[in-house]
């Protein structure tokens, strides 16, 4: 019965990194993700992702945070 954010039927997703920090086998990115719904309305969220390269050399997301931007209200 989850009606969460990921299940909204988005038709498009765009990522805009504001910063990328790479150190050894890890990388951190911060920025925004813009989701477009079936009616063309865009919702923008702030995001932070952390990636680690595993022992097989594959990139894995180990931290994911996203939230609506602070509105001041």
CSV table of N, CA and C in Angstrom, one decimal:
chain,number,residue,atom,x,y,z
A,1,UNK,N,0.8,-1.2,0.0
A,1,UNK,CA,0.0,0.0,0.0
A,1,UNK,C,0.9,1.3,0.0
A,2,UNK,N,2.1,1.1,-0.3
A,2,UNK,CA,3.0,2.2,-0.4
A,2,UNK,C,2.6,3.2,-1.5
A,3,UNK,N,2.4,4.4,-1.2
A,3,UNK,CA,2.1,5.4,-2.2
A,3,UNK,C,3.2,6.4,-2.3
A,4,UNK,N,4.4,6.0,-2.0
A,4,UNK,CA,5.6,6.8,-1.9
A,4,UNK,C,6.0,7.5,-3.2
A,5,UNK,N,6.9,8.4,-3.0
A,5,UNK,CA,7.4,9.3,-4.1
A,5,UNK,C,7.8,8.5,-5.3
A,6,UNK,N,8.5,7.4,-5.2
A,6,UNK,CA,9.0,6.6,-6.3
A,6,UNK,C,7.9,6.0,-7.1
A,7,UNK,N,6.7,5.9,-6.6
A,7,UNK,CA,5.6,5.2,-7.3
A,7,UNK,C,4.6,6.1,-8.0
A,8,UNK,N,5.0,7.3,-8.2
A,8,UNK,CA,4.1,8.4,-8.8
A,8,UNK,C,4.0,8.3,-10.3
A,9,UNK,N,4.6,7.4,-11.0
A,9,UNK,CA,4.5,7.3,-12.4
A,9,UNK,C,5.2,8.4,-13.2
A,10,UNK,N,6.4,8.7,-12.7
A,10,UNK,CA,7.2,9.8,-13.4
A,10,UNK,C,7.5,9.3,-14.8
A,11,UNK,N,7.5,10.3,-15.8
A,11,UNK,CA,7.8,10.0,-17.2
A,11,UNK,C,9.2,10.4,-17.6
A,12,UNK,N,9.9,11.3,-16.7
A,12,UNK,CA,11.2,11.7,-17.1
A,12,UNK,C,11.9,12.1,-15.8
A,13,UNK,N,13.2,11.8,-15.8
A,13,UNK,CA,14.1,12.1,-14.6
A,13,UNK,C,15.4,12.8,-15.1
A,14,UNK,N,15.7,13.9,-14.6
A,14,UNK,CA,17.0,14.6,-15.0
A,14,UNK,C,17.8,14.9,-13.8
A,15,UNK,N,19.1,14.7,-13.9
A,15,UNK,CA,20.0,14.9,-12.7
A,15,UNK,C,20.9,16.1,-13.1
A,16,UNK,N,21.0,17.0,-12.1
A,16,UNK,CA,21.9,18.1,-12.2
A,16,UNK,C,22.9,18.1,-11.0
A,17,UNK,N,24.1,17.7,-11.2
A,17,UNK,CA,25.1,17.7,-10.1
A,17,UNK,C,25.6,19.1,-9.9
A,18,UNK,N,25.6,19.5,-8.6
A,18,UNK,CA,26.2,20.8,-8.3
A,18,UNK,C,27.7,20.6,-7.9
A,19,UNK,N,28.0,19.4,-7.4
A,19,UNK,CA,29.4,19.1,-7.0
A,19,UNK,C,29.5,17.6,-7.0
A,20,UNK,N,30.7,17.1,-7.4
A,20,UNK,CA,31.1,15.7,-7.4
A,20,UNK,C,32.5,15.7,-6.7
A,21,UNK,N,32.6,14.8,-5.7
A,21,UNK,CA,33.9,14.7,-5.0
A,21,UNK,C,34.3,13.2,-5.1
A,22,UNK,N,35.5,13.0,-5.7
A,22,UNK,CA,36.0,11.6,-5.8
A,22,UNK,C,37.2,11.4,-5.0
A,23,UNK,N,37.2,10.3,-4.2
A,23,UNK,CA,38.4,10.0,-3.4
A,23,UNK,C,38.6,8.5,-3.4
A,24,UNK,N,39.6,8.0,-4.0
A,24,UNK,CA,39.9,6.6,-4.1
A,24,UNK,C,38.7,5.9,-4.7
A,25,UNK,N,38.2,4.9,-4.0
A,25,UNK,CA,37.1,4.1,-4.5
A,25,UNK,C,35.7,4.6,-4.2
A,26,UNK,N,35.6,5.9,-3.7
A,26,UNK,CA,34.3,6.4,-3.4
A,26,UNK,C,34.1,7.8,-4.1
A,27,UNK,N,32.8,8.1,-4.3
A,27,UNK,CA,32.4,9.4,-4.9
A,27,UNK,C,31.2,9.9,-4.2
A,28,UNK,N,31.1,11.2,-4.0
A,28,UNK,CA,29.9,11.8,-3.4
A,28,UNK,C,29.4,12.8,-4.4
A,29,UNK,N,28.1,12.9,-4.6
A,29,UNK,CA,27.5,13.9,-5.5
A,29,UNK,C,26.4,14.6,-4.7
A,30,UNK,N,26.2,15.9,-5.0
A,30,UNK,CA,25.1,16.6,-4.5
A,30,UNK,C,24.6,17.5,-5.6
A,31,UNK,N,23.3,17.7,-5.5
A,31,UNK,CA,22.6,18.5,-6.6
A,31,UNK,C,21.1,18.4,-6.5
A,32,UNK,N,20.5,18.3,-7.7
A,32,UNK,CA,19.1,18.2,-7.8
A,32,UNK,C,18.7,17.1,-8.8
A,33,UNK,N,17.5,16.6,-8.6
A,33,UNK,CA,16.9,15.7,-9.5
A,33,UNK,C,15.5,16.3,-9.9
A,34,UNK,N,15.2,16.4,-11.2
A,34,UNK,CA,14.0,16.9,-11.6
A,34,UNK,C,13.1,15.8,-12.2
A,35,UNK,N,12.0,15.6,-11.6
A,35,UNK,CA,11.0,14.5,-12.0
A,35,UNK,C,9.9,15.1,-12.8
A,36,UNK,N,9.5,14.6,-13.9
A,36,UNK,CA,8.4,15.1,-14.7
A,36,UNK,C,7.2,14.1,-14.6
A,37,UNK,N,6.0,14.5,-14.3
A,37,UNK,CA,4.9,13.6,-14.2
A,37,UNK,C,4.2,13.5,-15.6
A,38,UNK,N,3.1,12.7,-15.6
A,38,UNK,CA,2.4,12.5,-16.9
A,38,UNK,C,1.8,13.8,-17.5
A,39,UNK,N,1.5,14.8,-16.6
A,39,UNK,CA,0.9,16.0,-17.0
A,39,UNK,C,2.0,17.1,-17.4
A,40,UNK,N,3.3,16.8,-17.3
A,40,UNK,CA,4.3,17.7,-17.6
A,40,UNK,C,4.8,18.5,-16.4
A,41,UNK,N,4.2,18.3,-15.2
A,41,UNK,CA,4.6,19.1,-14.0
A,41,UNK,C,5.9,18.6,-13.5
A,42,UNK,N,6.9,19.5,-13.2
A,42,UNK,CA,8.2,19.1,-12.8
A,42,UNK,C,8.3,19.3,-11.2
A,43,UNK,N,8.8,18.3,-10.6
A,43,UNK,CA,9.1,18.3,-9.1
A,43,UNK,C,10.6,18.2,-9.0
A,44,UNK,N,11.2,19.2,-8.3
A,44,UNK,CA,12.6,19.2,-8.1
A,44,UNK,C,12.9,18.8,-6.6
A,45,UNK,N,13.9,17.9,-6.4
A,45,UNK,CA,14.3,17.5,-5.1
A,45,UNK,C,15.8,17.7,-5.0
A,46,UNK,N,16.3,18.1,-3.8
A,46,UNK,CA,17.7,18.1,-3.5
A,46,UNK,C,18.2,16.6,-3.3
A,47,UNK,N,19.4,16.3,-3.7
A,47,UNK,CA,19.9,14.9,-3.5
A,47,UNK,C,21.3,14.9,-3.1
A,48,UNK,N,21.6,13.9,-2.4
A,48,UNK,CA,23.0,13.5,-2.1
A,48,UNK,C,23.2,12.0,-2.3
A,49,UNK,N,24.1,11.6,-3.1
A,49,UNK,CA,24.4,10.2,-3.3
A,49,UNK,C,25.9,9.9,-3.0
A,50,UNK,N,26.1,8.8,-2.4
A,50,UNK,CA,27.5,8.3,-2.2
A,50,UNK,C,27.7,7.0,-2.9
A,51,UNK,N,28.7,6.8,-3.7
A,51,UNK,CA,29.0,5.6,-4.4
A,51,UNK,C,30.3,5.0,-3.9
A,52,UNK,N,30.4,3.7,-3.9
A,52,UNK,CA,31.6,3.0,-3.6
A,52,UNK,C,31.8,1.9,-4.7
A,53,UNK,N,33.1,1.8,-5.1
A,53,UNK,CA,33.4,0.7,-6.1
A,53,UNK,C,33.7,-0.5,-5.3
A,54,UNK,N,32.9,-1.6,-5.6
A,54,UNK,CA,33.0,-2.8,-4.8
A,54,UNK,C,34.2,-3.7,-5.2
A,55,UNK,N,34.4,-4.8,-4.6
A,55,UNK,CA,35.6,-5.6,-4.9
A,55,UNK,C,35.6,-6.1,-6.4
A,56,UNK,N,34.5,-6.2,-7.0
A,56,UNK,CA,34.4,-6.6,-8.4
A,56,UNK,C,34.6,-5.4,-9.4
A,57,UNK,N,34.7,-4.2,-8.8
A,57,UNK,CA,34.9,-3.0,-9.6
A,57,UNK,C,33.6,-2.4,-10.1
A,58,UNK,N,32.5,-2.9,-9.5
A,58,UNK,CA,31.2,-2.3,-9.9
A,58,UNK,C,30.8,-1.1,-8.9
A,59,UNK,N,30.2,-0.1,-9.5
A,59,UNK,CA,29.9,1.1,-8.7
A,59,UNK,C,28.5,0.8,-7.9
A,60,UNK,N,28.5,1.0,-6.7
A,60,UNK,CA,27.3,0.8,-5.8
A,60,UNK,C,26.9,2.0,-5.1
A,61,UNK,N,25.6,2.3,-5.1
A,61,UNK,CA,25.1,3.4,-4.2
A,61,UNK,C,25.0,2.9,-2.8
A,62,UNK,N,25.7,3.6,-1.9
A,62,UNK,CA,25.7,3.1,-0.5
A,62,UNK,C,24.9,4.1,0.4
A,63,UNK,N,24.8,5.4,-0.1
A,63,UNK,CA,24.0,6.4,0.6
A,63,UNK,C,23.1,7.1,-0.4
A,64,UNK,N,21.8,7.2,-0.1
A,64,UNK,CA,20.9,8.0,-1.0
A,64,UNK,C,20.0,8.8,-0.1
A,65,UNK,N,20.1,10.1,-0.3
A,65,UNK,CA,19.1,11.0,0.4
A,65,UNK,C,18.5,12.0,-0.6
A,66,UNK,N,17.3,12.2,-0.6
A,66,UNK,CA,16.6,13.2,-1.4
A,66,UNK,C,15.5,13.8,-0.5
A,67,UNK,N,15.3,15.1,-0.8
A,67,UNK,CA,14.2,15.8,-0.1
A,67,UNK,C,13.8,17.0,-0.9
A,68,UNK,N,12.5,17.4,-0.6
A,68,UNK,CA,12.1,18.7,-1.2
A,68,UNK,C,13.0,19.8,-0.7
A,69,UNK,N,13.3,20.8,-1.5
A,69,UNK,CA,14.1,21.9,-1.1
A,69,UNK,C,13.5,22.7,0.1
A,70,UNK,N,14.3,23.3,0.9
A,70,UNK,CA,13.8,24.1,2.0
A,70,UNK,C,13.1,25.3,1.5
A,71,UNK,N,11.9,25.5,2.0
A,71,UNK,CA,11.0,26.6,1.5
A,71,UNK,C,11.0,27.8,2.4
A,72,UNK,N,11.5,27.7,3.6
A,72,UNK,CA,11.5,28.8,4.6
A,72,UNK,C,10.2,29.0,5.3
A,73,UNK,N,9.2,28.2,5.0
A,73,UNK,CA,7.9,28.3,5.7
A,73,UNK,C,7.8,27.4,6.9
